[in-house]
């Protein structure tokens, strides 16, 4: 179960969308899509050096503690609180409503993976907040944040998956209208 966050040009995404076999097997549904009108213009000089040190230390600590290629390795389980589970269950109800919406049928593969994406995002947030995440259950705050991020991803994917984006005639008309 791998989710992928990718930053790429729209033309590259269009090529991925054209690969029906990739889409049918759920490949594209594993991508977390964020479409930005402008490329990120991040200047490292804009960051507070102390904040960068905190970030670097946190990433290093997480990697030292959790990343290993050794076998056998310790695998920990992170529990989900009942209240956080309820938030995810409610989101699943919303997703089922979206799946039943005939205007969104083209997003079936993405929607089938969306609850899992929300859970993974909540897990990432939870792991960031706790030095020993397996000692605590995923909280409602973590889960709500994961669900809200998944909703944001849904809004972007909704545009990306639009069937008309894959229609060469519609694309030609868009270009002609732009000219």
Short mmCIF file of C-alpha atoms in Angstrom, two decimals:
data_model
loop_
_atom_site.label_atom_id
_atom_site.label_comp_id
_atom_site.label_asym_id
_atom_site.label_seq_id
_atom_site.Cartn_x
_atom_site.Cartn_y
_atom_site.Cartn_z
CA UNK A 1 0.00 0.00 0.00
CA UNK A 2 2.04 2.88 -1.30
CA UNK A 3 0.85 6.43 -1.80
CA UNK A 4 2.94 8.79 -3.84
CA UNK A 5 3.14 12.57 -3.72
CA UNK A 6 4.52 13.90 -6.99
CA UNK A 7 5.30 17.37 -8.21
CA UNK A 8 5.33 17.43 -11.98
CA UNK A 9 4.25 19.32 -15.06
CA UNK A 10 0.66 18.91 -16.31
CA UNK A 11 1.91 17.39 -19.59
CA UNK A 12 3.61 14.58 -17.67
CA UNK A 13 0.41 13.93 -15.73
CA UNK A 14 -1.53 13.85 -19.00
CA UNK A 15 0.74 11.03 -20.24
CA UNK A 16 0.05 9.05 -17.07
CA UNK A 17 -3.68 9.60 -17.50
CA UNK A 18 -3.55 8.23 -21.04
CA UNK A 19 -2.23 4.86 -19.81
CA UNK A 20 -5.50 2.94 -19.32
CA UNK A 21 -3.79 -0.19 -18.00
CA UNK A 22 -2.06 1.87 -15.32
CA UNK A 23 -5.37 3.49 -14.36
CA UNK A 24 -7.38 0.24 -14.39
CA UNK A 25 -4.97 -1.37 -11.92
CA UNK A 26 -5.26 1.54 -9.47
CA UNK A 27 -1.84 3.00 -10.25
CA UNK A 28 -2.95 6.58 -10.67
CA UNK A 29 -5.25 6.37 -7.65
CA UNK A 30 -2.14 5.97 -5.48
CA UNK A 31 -0.87 9.42 -6.48
CA UNK A 32 -1.72 12.32 -4.20
CA UNK A 33 -2.38 15.16 -6.59
CA UNK A 34 -1.97 18.83 -5.85
CA UNK A 35 -2.31 21.22 -8.76
CA UNK A 36 -0.80 24.64 -8.29
CA UNK A 37 -1.26 27.57 -10.61
CA UNK A 38 2.27 28.69 -9.93
CA UNK A 39 5.39 26.68 -9.20
CA UNK A 40 6.64 26.86 -5.66
CA UNK A 41 9.17 29.64 -5.23
CA UNK A 42 10.83 28.74 -1.99
CA UNK A 43 13.86 30.67 -0.86
CA UNK A 44 15.76 28.95 1.93
CA UNK A 45 16.76 32.38 3.24
CA UNK A 46 13.10 32.97 4.18
CA UNK A 47 13.18 30.23 6.84
CA UNK A 48 14.21 30.85 10.40
CA UNK A 49 17.46 28.89 10.95
CA UNK A 50 16.19 27.64 14.32
CA UNK A 51 13.07 26.24 12.64
CA UNK A 52 15.23 24.54 10.02
CA UNK A 53 17.34 22.97 12.80
CA UNK A 54 14.21 21.69 14.54
CA UNK A 55 12.97 20.24 11.24
CA UNK A 56 16.31 18.62 10.39
CA UNK A 57 16.63 17.14 13.88
CA UNK A 58 13.10 15.71 13.74
CA UNK A 59 13.65 14.13 10.31
CA UNK A 60 17.00 12.67 11.37
CA UNK A 61 15.54 11.26 14.58
CA UNK A 62 12.65 9.66 12.69
CA UNK A 63 14.97 8.11 10.13
CA UNK A 64 17.40 6.81 12.74
CA UNK A 65 14.59 5.27 14.73
CA UNK A 66 12.35 3.90 11.99
CA UNK A 67 14.31 3.33 8.80
CA UNK A 68 16.21 0.10 8.50
CA UNK A 69 16.94 -2.48 5.87
CA UNK A 70 17.95 -4.98 8.51
CA UNK A 71 16.06 -8.18 9.00
CA UNK A 72 14.57 -8.99 11.40
CA UNK A 73 13.42 -5.56 12.30
CA UNK A 74 10.97 -4.34 14.90
CA UNK A 75 7.58 -3.49 13.49
CA UNK A 76 5.32 -1.38 15.67
CA UNK A 77 1.59 -0.95 15.52
CA UNK A 78 -0.06 2.40 15.99
CA UNK A 79 -3.61 2.21 17.28
CA UNK A 80 -6.43 4.52 16.32
CA UNK A 81 -8.58 5.99 19.08
CA UNK A 82 -12.31 5.27 18.92
CA UNK A 83 -13.06 8.94 18.31
CA UNK A 84 -10.52 9.10 15.46
CA UNK A 85 -11.98 5.89 14.00
CA UNK A 86 -15.44 7.52 14.03
CA UNK A 87 -14.08 10.47 12.05
CA UNK A 88 -12.63 8.09 9.45
CA UNK A 89 -15.90 6.09 9.34
CA UNK A 90 -17.84 9.31 8.74
CA UNK A 91 -15.45 10.19 5.93
CA UNK A 92 -16.04 6.74 4.40
CA UNK A 93 -19.77 7.56 4.32
CA UNK A 94 -18.98 10.78 2.47
CA UNK A 95 -16.76 8.88 0.03
CA UNK A 96 -19.57 6.37 -0.65
CA UNK A 97 -21.87 9.30 -1.44
CA UNK A 98 -19.28 10.62 -3.89
CA UNK A 99 -18.96 7.13 -5.43
CA UNK A 100 -22.75 7.04 -5.95
CA UNK A 101 -22.67 10.43 -7.70
CA UNK A 102 -22.87 9.71 -11.45
CA UNK A 103 -20.91 12.90 -12.15
CA UNK A 104 -17.94 11.44 -10.25
CA UNK A 105 -17.97 7.91 -11.68
CA UNK A 106 -14.73 8.65 -13.54
CA UNK A 107 -13.00 8.95 -10.14
CA UNK A 108 -13.86 5.46 -8.89
CA UNK A 109 -10.27 4.25 -8.54
CA UNK A 110 -9.19 7.38 -6.71
CA UNK A 111 -12.19 7.33 -4.39
CA UNK A 112 -11.60 3.68 -3.47
CA UNK A 113 -8.15 4.67 -2.14
CA UNK A 114 -9.14 7.96 -0.48
CA UNK A 115 -10.00 6.66 3.02
CA UNK A 116 -6.65 4.86 3.10
CA UNK A 117 -4.94 8.08 2.04
CA UNK A 118 -6.68 9.98 4.85
CA UNK A 119 -5.49 7.33 7.32
CA UNK A 120 -1.92 7.51 6.01
CA UNK A 121 -1.91 11.30 6.22
CA UNK A 122 -3.25 11.10 9.80
CA UNK A 123 -0.51 8.58 10.55
CA UNK A 124 2.16 10.86 9.15
CA UNK A 125 0.90 13.74 11.28
CA UNK A 126 0.71 11.48 14.33
CA UNK A 127 4.29 10.27 13.81
CA UNK A 128 5.48 13.83 13.44
CA UNK A 129 3.84 14.86 16.71
CA UNK A 130 5.17 11.97 18.82
CA UNK A 131 8.74 10.79 19.27
CA UNK A 132 7.39 7.31 20.06
CA UNK A 133 4.16 7.22 18.02
CA UNK A 134 3.39 3.59 18.91
CA UNK A 135 2.94 4.70 22.53
CA UNK A 136 -0.12 6.78 21.64
CA UNK A 137 -3.26 6.24 19.61
CA UNK A 138 -3.97 8.36 16.58
CA UNK A 139 -6.03 11.22 17.99
CA UNK A 140 -9.18 12.81 16.58
CA UNK A 141 -7.10 15.92 15.82
CA UNK A 142 -4.63 13.86 13.75
CA UNK A 143 -7.46 12.07 11.95
CA UNK A 144 -9.41 15.24 11.24
CA UNK A 145 -6.28 16.77 9.77
CA UNK A 146 -5.76 13.66 7.60
CA UNK A 147 -9.37 13.79 6.40
CA UNK A 148 -9.16 17.51 5.60
CA UNK A 149 -5.97 16.95 3.62
CA UNK A 150 -7.64 14.06 1.77
CA UNK A 151 -10.57 16.34 0.91
CA UNK A 152 -8.10 18.86 -0.47
CA UNK A 153 -6.48 16.12 -2.55
CA UNK A 154 -9.96 15.11 -3.75
CA UNK A 155 -10.69 18.64 -4.95
CA UNK A 156 -7.48 18.65 -6.99
CA UNK A 157 -7.91 15.10 -8.27
CA UNK A 158 -11.45 15.96 -9.34
CA UNK A 159 -10.00 18.35 -11.89
CA UNK A 160 -7.16 16.05 -12.87
CA UNK A 161 -9.45 13.08 -13.54
CA UNK A 162 -12.02 15.03 -15.59
CA UNK A 163 -12.72 12.99 -18.71
CA UNK A 164 -12.65 16.11 -20.87
CA UNK A 165 -8.98 16.61 -19.93
CA UNK A 166 -8.26 13.42 -21.86
CA UNK A 167 -10.37 14.39 -24.86
CA UNK A 168 -8.07 15.52 -27.71
CA UNK A 169 -10.89 17.45 -29.40
CA UNK A 170 -11.70 19.34 -26.20
CA UNK A 171 -8.01 20.09 -25.73
CA UNK A 172 -7.78 21.36 -29.32
CA UNK A 173 -10.76 23.66 -28.72
CA UNK A 174 -9.18 24.96 -25.53
CA UNK A 175 -6.00 25.79 -27.44
CA UNK A 176 -7.95 27.36 -30.29
CA UNK A 177 -9.96 29.49 -27.85
CA UNK A 178 -6.78 30.53 -26.08
CA UNK A 179 -5.21 31.65 -29.38
#
